[in-house]
Short mmCIF file of C-alpha atoms in Angstrom, two decimals:
data_model
loop_
_atom_site.label_atom_id
_atom_site.label_comp_id
_atom_site.label_asym_id
_atom_site.label_seq_id
_atom_site.Cartn_x
_atom_site.Cartn_y
_atom_site.Cartn_z
CA MET O 752 38.60 2.37 -44.78
CA THR O 753 36.71 2.41 -41.31
CA LYS O 754 39.36 1.52 -38.42
CA ILE O 755 37.55 0.04 -35.56
CA ASN O 756 38.91 0.23 -32.22
CA GLU O 757 38.87 -2.84 -30.09
CA LEU O 758 37.84 -1.34 -26.60
CA GLN O 759 35.22 0.34 -28.18
CA LEU O 760 33.60 -2.84 -29.72
CA ALA O 761 34.15 -4.88 -26.75
CA LYS O 762 32.47 -2.56 -24.54
CA GLU O 763 29.47 -2.77 -27.49
CA LEU O 764 29.40 -6.52 -27.39
CA ILE O 765 29.75 -7.18 -23.82
CA ARG O 766 26.27 -4.64 -23.80
CA PHE O 767 23.97 -7.65 -25.42
CA PRO O 768 23.05 -10.13 -22.90
CA SER O 769 23.71 -13.08 -25.36
CA ILE O 770 23.42 -15.73 -22.59
CA THR O 771 24.12 -19.12 -24.19
CA PRO O 772 21.99 -19.93 -26.70
CA VAL O 773 19.95 -16.85 -26.69
CA ASP O 774 21.61 -14.10 -29.40
CA ALA O 775 20.23 -10.85 -28.00
CA GLY O 776 20.65 -9.11 -31.28
CA VAL O 777 24.53 -9.56 -31.40
CA MET O 778 25.06 -11.39 -34.37
CA ARG O 779 23.03 -8.88 -36.41
CA PHE O 780 24.96 -6.06 -34.94
CA LEU O 781 28.50 -7.90 -35.66
CA GLU O 782 27.44 -8.60 -38.90
CA LYS O 783 26.57 -4.65 -39.78
CA LYS O 784 30.28 -4.13 -38.95
CA LEU O 785 31.80 -6.48 -41.12
CA LYS O 786 29.62 -5.45 -44.06
CA LYS O 787 31.27 -2.12 -43.45
CA LEU O 788 34.69 -3.56 -43.82
CA GLY O 789 33.64 -5.41 -47.07
CA PHE O 790 33.03 -8.81 -45.85
CA LYS O 791 30.33 -11.13 -47.36
CA THR O 792 28.16 -12.56 -44.78
CA LYS O 793 25.72 -14.88 -43.71
CA ILE O 794 23.97 -15.94 -40.74
CA LEU O 795 23.11 -19.23 -40.30
CA GLU O 796 20.56 -20.49 -37.89
CA PHE O 797 20.78 -24.24 -36.89
CA LYS O 798 17.91 -26.11 -35.17
CA GLU O 799 17.80 -29.68 -34.19
CA LYS O 800 15.32 -31.62 -32.29
CA GLY O 801 15.69 -31.31 -28.21
CA PHE O 802 18.11 -28.54 -28.56
CA GLN O 803 17.74 -24.85 -28.92
CA PRO O 804 18.10 -22.74 -31.72
CA VAL O 805 21.39 -21.23 -32.21
CA LYS O 806 22.44 -18.27 -34.42
CA ASN O 807 25.81 -18.30 -35.87
CA LEU O 808 27.97 -16.18 -38.10
CA TYR O 809 30.07 -16.78 -41.05
CA ALA O 810 31.98 -14.07 -42.75
CA ARG O 811 34.54 -13.73 -45.92
CA LEU O 812 36.28 -10.99 -47.34
CA GLY O 813 38.02 -11.66 -50.87
CA SER O 814 37.75 -14.73 -52.82
CA LYS O 815 41.25 -16.13 -53.30
CA GLU O 816 43.10 -18.47 -51.40
CA PRO O 817 44.93 -18.65 -48.63
CA ASN O 818 42.04 -18.25 -46.62
CA PHE O 819 42.78 -17.45 -42.79
CA MET O 820 39.99 -17.65 -40.38
CA PHE O 821 39.55 -16.32 -36.89
CA ALA O 822 37.02 -18.29 -35.17
CA GLY O 823 35.65 -17.52 -31.64
CA HIS O 824 31.98 -17.13 -29.86
CA VAL O 825 29.62 -14.44 -28.61
CA ASP O 826 27.77 -16.44 -26.24
CA ILE O 827 28.34 -16.29 -22.51
CA VAL O 828 27.81 -18.12 -19.45
CA PRO O 829 25.22 -16.54 -16.85
CA PRO O 830 26.19 -13.69 -14.79
CA GLY O 831 25.45 -15.53 -11.44
CA ASN O 832 24.11 -13.36 -8.50
CA ILE O 833 24.16 -9.62 -9.90
CA LYS O 834 24.62 -8.62 -6.47
CA HIS O 835 27.92 -9.91 -6.08
CA TRP O 836 29.21 -7.74 -9.10
CA THR O 837 30.60 -4.51 -8.47
CA ILE O 838 29.01 -3.08 -11.65
CA ASN O 839 26.18 -4.28 -13.77
CA PRO O 840 27.54 -7.01 -15.86
CA PHE O 841 26.03 -6.01 -19.08
CA ARG O 842 27.12 -2.11 -18.48
CA PRO O 843 30.79 -2.82 -19.15
CA SER O 844 33.16 -0.20 -17.06
CA ILE O 845 36.75 0.39 -16.63
CA LYS O 846 38.42 0.05 -13.46
CA ASN O 847 42.28 0.09 -12.41
CA GLY O 848 43.03 -0.38 -16.02
CA HIS O 849 40.92 -3.35 -16.70
CA LEU O 850 37.60 -3.51 -18.83
CA ILE O 851 35.01 -5.49 -16.57
CA GLY O 852 31.71 -7.25 -17.62
CA ARG O 853 30.24 -10.91 -18.58
CA GLY O 854 32.15 -12.02 -21.55
CA ALA O 855 35.09 -9.37 -21.36
CA ASN O 856 37.50 -12.38 -20.89
CA ASP O 857 35.62 -15.17 -22.64
CA MET O 858 35.63 -14.13 -25.22
CA LYS O 859 33.79 -11.02 -26.60
CA SER O 860 37.21 -9.02 -26.20
CA SER O 861 39.02 -11.26 -28.38
CA VAL O 862 36.59 -11.11 -31.05
CA ALA O 863 36.63 -7.42 -30.78
CA ALA O 864 40.49 -7.76 -31.29
CA PHE O 865 40.03 -9.87 -34.31
CA VAL O 866 37.56 -7.22 -35.87
CA SER O 867 39.78 -4.28 -35.06
CA ALA O 868 43.11 -6.26 -35.99
CA VAL O 869 41.36 -6.73 -39.60
CA SER O 870 40.04 -3.19 -39.99
CA THR O 871 43.69 -1.91 -39.26
CA PHE O 872 45.18 -4.54 -41.71
CA LEU O 873 42.53 -3.50 -44.25
CA SER O 874 43.41 -0.02 -44.02
CA LYS O 875 47.23 -0.58 -44.63
CA ASN O 876 46.83 -3.54 -47.37
CA LYS O 877 44.13 -2.21 -49.80
CA LYS O 878 45.03 -5.29 -52.07
CA PHE O 879 45.88 -8.42 -50.55
CA ASN O 880 46.55 -12.07 -51.66
CA GLY O 881 44.12 -14.28 -50.25
CA SER O 882 41.06 -13.99 -48.11
CA ILE O 883 40.11 -13.13 -44.37
CA SER O 884 37.09 -15.12 -42.90
CA LEU O 885 35.27 -15.38 -39.33
CA LEU O 886 33.29 -17.98 -37.89
CA ILE O 887 31.57 -16.51 -34.84
CA THR O 888 28.99 -19.24 -32.94
CA GLY O 889 26.58 -18.43 -30.34
CA ASP O 890 26.64 -22.03 -28.78
CA GLU O 891 30.18 -22.54 -27.26
CA GLU O 892 29.05 -21.89 -24.05
CA GLY O 893 26.24 -24.55 -24.29
CA ASP O 894 25.33 -27.73 -25.89
CA ALA O 895 27.94 -27.23 -28.77
CA VAL O 896 25.08 -28.91 -31.11
CA ASN O 897 23.66 -26.13 -33.30
CA GLY O 898 27.02 -24.20 -33.39
CA THR O 899 30.53 -24.53 -34.85
CA LYS O 900 30.21 -28.10 -35.46
CA LYS O 901 27.04 -27.18 -38.01
CA VAL O 902 29.04 -24.32 -39.52
CA VAL O 903 31.89 -26.55 -40.26
CA GLU O 904 29.56 -29.17 -42.05
CA TYR O 905 27.80 -26.13 -43.87
CA LEU O 906 31.33 -24.92 -45.21
CA LYS O 907 32.55 -28.69 -45.92
CA LYS O 908 29.12 -28.98 -48.02
CA ARG O 909 29.77 -25.57 -49.96
CA LYS O 910 33.35 -26.72 -50.33
CA GLU O 911 34.80 -23.51 -48.54
CA LYS O 912 38.56 -23.96 -48.08
CA ILE O 913 39.93 -22.61 -44.80
CA ASN O 914 43.70 -22.75 -45.00
CA PHE O 915 44.42 -21.79 -41.27
CA CYS O 916 42.21 -21.04 -38.31
CA LEU O 917 42.63 -19.29 -35.16
CA VAL O 918 40.52 -19.47 -32.20
CA GLY O 919 40.60 -16.78 -29.57
CA GLU O 920 39.87 -18.32 -26.42
CA PRO O 921 41.72 -17.28 -23.46
CA THR O 922 44.75 -19.77 -23.63
CA ASN O 923 47.20 -17.58 -21.10
CA PRO O 924 47.13 -18.71 -17.31
CA ASN O 925 48.91 -15.65 -15.88
CA LYS O 926 50.29 -13.23 -18.60
CA LEU O 927 49.63 -12.64 -22.45
CA GLY O 928 51.82 -14.51 -24.54
CA GLU O 929 52.73 -17.53 -22.32
CA MET O 930 50.75 -20.40 -23.90
CA ILE O 931 49.53 -21.46 -27.42
CA LYS O 932 47.23 -24.31 -27.63
CA ILE O 933 47.36 -26.85 -30.63
CA GLY O 934 45.41 -29.35 -29.13
CA ARG O 935 42.92 -30.67 -26.64
CA ARG O 936 42.08 -33.70 -24.63
CA GLY O 937 38.98 -35.74 -25.14
CA SER O 938 35.99 -35.57 -23.19
CA LEU O 939 33.50 -38.24 -22.39
CA THR O 940 30.69 -38.20 -19.93
CA GLY O 941 28.88 -41.07 -18.61
CA LYS O 942 25.77 -41.29 -16.67
CA LEU O 943 25.69 -44.80 -14.85
CA ILE O 944 22.42 -46.33 -13.08
CA ILE O 945 22.65 -49.26 -10.78
CA PHE O 946 19.23 -51.29 -10.46
CA GLY O 947 18.95 -52.99 -7.38
CA LEU O 948 16.34 -54.68 -5.31
CA GLN O 949 14.15 -52.16 -2.79
CA GLY O 950 13.69 -53.53 0.70
CA HIS O 951 13.67 -53.06 4.43
CA VAL O 952 16.58 -52.03 6.03
CA ALA O 953 15.96 -54.20 8.94
CA TYR O 954 16.01 -57.28 6.28
CA PRO O 955 18.88 -56.64 4.03
CA HIS O 956 18.90 -60.57 3.02
CA ARG O 957 15.78 -59.47 1.17
CA ALA O 958 16.61 -56.75 -0.85
CA ASN O 959 19.92 -55.81 -2.81
CA ASN O 960 21.29 -52.48 -2.44
CA PRO O 961 22.49 -50.74 -5.30
CA SER O 962 24.14 -47.86 -3.11
CA THR O 963 26.66 -50.44 -2.13
CA ILE O 964 27.36 -51.83 -5.96
CA ILE O 965 27.49 -48.30 -6.98
CA VAL O 966 30.47 -47.52 -4.60
CA LYS O 967 32.44 -50.44 -5.49
CA ILE O 968 32.12 -49.35 -9.08
CA LEU O 969 33.08 -45.56 -8.41
CA LYS O 970 35.96 -47.02 -6.36
CA GLU O 971 37.46 -49.03 -9.05
CA LEU O 972 37.00 -46.01 -11.70
CA LYS O 973 38.78 -43.92 -9.74
CA ASP O 974 41.70 -46.34 -9.32
CA ILE O 975 42.25 -46.86 -12.92
CA LYS O 976 45.67 -45.99 -13.75
CA PHE O 977 44.88 -45.17 -17.42
CA ASP O 978 48.03 -44.02 -18.71
CA LYS O 979 51.09 -41.63 -17.65
CA GLY O 980 50.39 -38.82 -20.44
CA THR O 981 52.49 -38.25 -23.50
CA LYS O 982 55.02 -35.81 -24.92
CA ASP O 983 52.21 -33.71 -26.18
CA PHE O 984 49.75 -34.49 -23.33
CA GLN O 985 48.94 -34.88 -19.38
CA PRO O 986 47.69 -38.23 -18.28
CA THR O 987 43.83 -39.16 -18.96
CA ASN O 988 41.64 -38.55 -15.79
CA LEU O 989 38.16 -39.49 -14.41
CA GLU O 990 36.37 -37.41 -11.96
CA VAL O 991 33.20 -38.64 -10.68
CA THR O 992 30.97 -35.34 -10.93
CA ARG O 993 27.51 -36.79 -9.61
CA ILE O 994 26.13 -39.18 -7.15
CA ASN O 995 22.37 -39.51 -6.52
CA ILE O 996 20.26 -41.89 -4.67
CA ASN O 997 16.80 -40.75 -4.87
CA ASN O 998 15.28 -42.20 -1.78
CA THR O 999 12.79 -40.12 0.81
CA ALA O 1000 12.81 -42.72 3.58
CA ASP O 1001 15.73 -43.65 5.93
CA ASN O 1002 14.41 -47.39 6.63
CA VAL O 1003 14.17 -48.33 2.92
CA ILE O 1004 17.18 -49.87 0.77
CA PRO O 1005 16.48 -47.97 -2.18
CA GLY O 1006 15.94 -49.76 -5.68
CA SER O 1007 18.49 -47.74 -8.05
CA ALA O 1008 21.35 -45.72 -7.51
CA GLU O 1009 23.02 -43.33 -10.15
CA ALA O 1010 26.39 -41.27 -10.99
CA THR O 1011 27.79 -39.28 -13.62
CA PHE O 1012 31.33 -38.96 -14.29
CA ASN O 1013 33.75 -37.48 -16.77
CA VAL O 1014 37.04 -39.11 -18.63
CA ARG O 1015 39.44 -36.16 -20.08
CA PHE O 1016 41.58 -38.44 -22.38
CA ASN O 1017 44.89 -37.95 -24.06
CA ASN O 1018 45.43 -39.61 -27.66
CA LYS O 1019 46.25 -42.86 -26.22
CA HIS O 1020 42.43 -43.43 -26.19
CA SER O 1021 39.36 -43.10 -28.08
CA SER O 1022 36.14 -42.67 -27.06
CA ASN O 1023 35.26 -46.41 -27.92
CA SER O 1024 38.12 -47.93 -26.32
CA LEU O 1025 37.21 -46.02 -23.23
CA LYS O 1026 33.63 -46.98 -23.41
CA LYS O 1027 34.72 -50.72 -23.59
CA LYS O 1028 36.97 -50.60 -20.80
CA LEU O 1029 34.31 -49.11 -18.50
CA ASN O 1030 31.53 -51.44 -19.56
CA LYS O 1031 33.76 -54.59 -18.83
CA ILE O 1032 34.01 -53.17 -15.42
CA PHE O 1033 30.37 -52.67 -15.03
CA ASN O 1034 29.40 -56.02 -16.24
CA ARG O 1035 31.81 -57.78 -14.11
CA ILE O 1036 30.70 -56.06 -10.88
CA CYS O 1037 27.02 -56.18 -11.42
CA LYS O 1038 27.25 -60.03 -12.47
CA LYS O 1039 28.99 -60.65 -9.22
CA ASN O 1040 26.34 -58.49 -7.21
CA LYS O 1041 23.28 -59.84 -9.10
CA SER O 1042 22.09 -56.62 -10.43
CA LYS O 1043 21.70 -54.92 -13.84
CA PHE O 1044 22.90 -51.37 -15.03
CA GLU O 1045 22.28 -48.95 -17.46
CA ILE O 1046 24.83 -46.51 -19.00
CA VAL O 1047 24.33 -43.50 -21.05
CA TYR O 1048 27.40 -41.91 -22.55
CA ARG O 1049 27.95 -38.54 -24.22
CA VAL O 1050 31.02 -37.51 -26.32
CA SER O 1051 32.17 -33.82 -26.37
CA GLY O 1052 34.90 -34.40 -28.47
CA GLU O 1053 37.97 -36.54 -29.38
CA SER O 1054 41.43 -35.88 -28.16
CA PHE O 1055 43.32 -33.89 -30.93
CA LEU O 1056 46.60 -32.57 -31.80
CA THR O 1057 47.37 -29.87 -34.54
CA LYS O 1058 51.27 -30.59 -35.76
CA PRO O 1059 52.93 -27.65 -35.78
CA ASN O 1060 53.51 -26.18 -39.33
CA GLU O 1061 54.99 -23.20 -40.60
CA THR O 1062 52.13 -20.75 -39.54
CA THR O 1063 52.21 -22.18 -36.29
CA TYR O 1064 55.94 -21.02 -35.61
CA MET O 1065 55.09 -17.86 -37.56
CA ILE O 1066 52.25 -17.14 -35.03
CA GLN O 1067 54.71 -18.10 -32.21
CA ASN O 1068 57.33 -15.62 -33.24
CA VAL O 1069 54.66 -12.86 -33.75
CA ILE O 1070 53.60 -13.29 -30.00
CA LYS O 1071 57.14 -13.49 -28.86
CA LYS O 1072 57.76 -10.14 -30.77
CA ILE O 1073 55.05 -8.14 -28.85
CA THR O 1074 54.82 -9.82 -25.37
CA LYS O 1075 58.91 -10.50 -25.29
CA THR O 1076 57.56 -14.15 -24.01
CA LYS O 1077 58.16 -17.24 -25.90
CA PRO O 1078 54.60 -19.08 -25.95
CA LYS O 1079 54.59 -22.67 -25.02
CA LEU O 1080 52.76 -25.14 -27.38
CA SER O 1081 50.33 -26.74 -25.15
CA THR O 1082 47.49 -29.08 -25.02
CA THR O 1083 46.33 -28.49 -21.55
CA GLY O 1084 42.29 -27.27 -20.28
CA GLY O 1085 39.07 -28.04 -21.48
CA THR O 1086 37.63 -28.86 -25.00
CA SER O 1087 37.03 -25.79 -27.38
CA ASP O 1088 35.50 -25.29 -30.82
CA LEU O 1089 38.73 -25.94 -32.59
CA ARG O 1090 37.83 -29.93 -31.97
CA PHE O 1091 35.19 -29.14 -34.94
CA ILE O 1092 37.42 -26.56 -37.01
CA ARG O 1093 40.14 -29.17 -37.24
CA LYS O 1094 38.38 -31.56 -39.58
CA ILE O 1095 38.37 -28.75 -42.44
CA SER O 1096 41.72 -26.71 -41.16
CA PRO O 1097 44.96 -27.01 -39.07
CA GLY O 1098 44.69 -24.49 -36.43
CA LEU O 1099 45.64 -23.23 -32.82
CA GLU O 1100 44.20 -21.16 -29.79
CA PHE O 1101 45.30 -18.00 -28.39
CA GLY O 1102 43.72 -15.32 -26.91
CA LEU O 1103 43.72 -13.24 -23.49
CA VAL O 1104 44.76 -14.43 -19.91
CA GLY O 1105 41.78 -16.77 -18.47
CA LYS O 1106 41.96 -15.85 -15.12
CA THR O 1107 38.66 -14.55 -14.37
CA MET O 1108 36.53 -16.33 -17.08
CA HIS O 1109 33.17 -17.14 -15.81
CA LYS O 1110 34.08 -15.53 -12.39
CA VAL O 1111 32.06 -12.56 -10.85
CA ASP O 1112 33.40 -9.05 -12.19
CA GLU O 1113 35.21 -11.08 -15.21
CA ALA O 1114 37.97 -8.62 -16.72
CA VAL O 1115 40.46 -8.28 -19.24
CA SER O 1116 43.75 -5.62 -18.94
CA LEU O 1117 43.31 -2.84 -21.54
CA LYS O 1118 47.06 -3.40 -22.26
CA ASP O 1119 46.38 -7.01 -22.93
CA LEU O 1120 43.80 -6.00 -25.31
CA LYS O 1121 45.35 -3.59 -27.11
CA ASN O 1122 48.48 -6.04 -27.37
CA LEU O 1123 46.43 -8.81 -28.42
CA THR O 1124 44.95 -6.53 -31.43
CA LYS O 1125 48.42 -5.74 -32.47
CA ILE O 1126 49.41 -9.52 -32.26
CA TYR O 1127 46.58 -10.44 -34.41
CA GLN O 1128 47.47 -7.66 -37.07
CA ASN O 1129 51.07 -8.58 -37.17
CA ILE O 1130 49.75 -12.01 -37.75
CA LEU O 1131 47.79 -10.90 -40.74
CA GLN O 1132 50.76 -8.84 -42.11
CA SER O 1133 52.74 -11.64 -41.83
CA TYR O 1134 50.47 -14.33 -43.40
CA PHE O 1135 49.77 -12.48 -46.12
CA LYS O 1136 53.23 -11.02 -46.95
#
């Protein structure tokens, strides 16, 4: 059985400029590696009108249950200004005990750790009772329309049973072993347009200024105290992310004003209950100010919580044994692809330290990469004991 070195594989994956949703050949490369380990693989390309097509990979080794799945992504965010990097972001380099390159942290090194851990596990366990699968997407950093969401639908149709899933996102704030994610808050984005009446600034009585109305609305939105949080979740918060008045003349009252906001919400709310609450505010203020509004919502995901089970606690113990730190079970941070996978399987997220993700000179500690691989391998060992 070929053993795969996690550092070597991480470097190879970083060399592919797979900026979301571009594949750049990374899926075929990974597929070849997995086939050599004995996996049956399928590259799934999904297309949806208005979105770019995306390649995903589902691989499974074995046909029995239980089926333990590792999930992750090999798409990355753009590197930004390459001049600001100390290296070429697609030519990985080792400096001061760290591997540097775009995707080193989020999350090509975790994918390399999965694959390396599986190769070591297989070399020690020629026959094991169950299956190991991998779900790798190219659409986590992008629209998340043609990625994991569609793969989950495909697995459902095929009646493919996943018994537990580990997503390798960088979950630790400062050091390896601090945090496991067992849920996430939901995310709701709203794009609001207020229609007033255009006019001359010297004759405000002949116009109806939408900027005044939108400011009133945004102030009220920011003043909402949604909740105080729960035992498992931090409080719901709303942030205004964009305000735009497309007006080129200083002596004209504009005809419309726009704003975008995002709500990160816990399990005291659903996207629908929030929409109702917000729409009431828009209706009331616009009615009072004789104006009209238009609102377009986009839901990236509802809040969710995976109730810790035997496997969760086993993983927590494995991490503690290797890192000498007992990881906290948390729901902090943004959204992840576990929001889709949870529909077919219980799961959690555990990966690297996320300090440098999306930054210039994104990096991973070589020691952390080695320990993460060891953690993943010990998880497999304990799961299939």
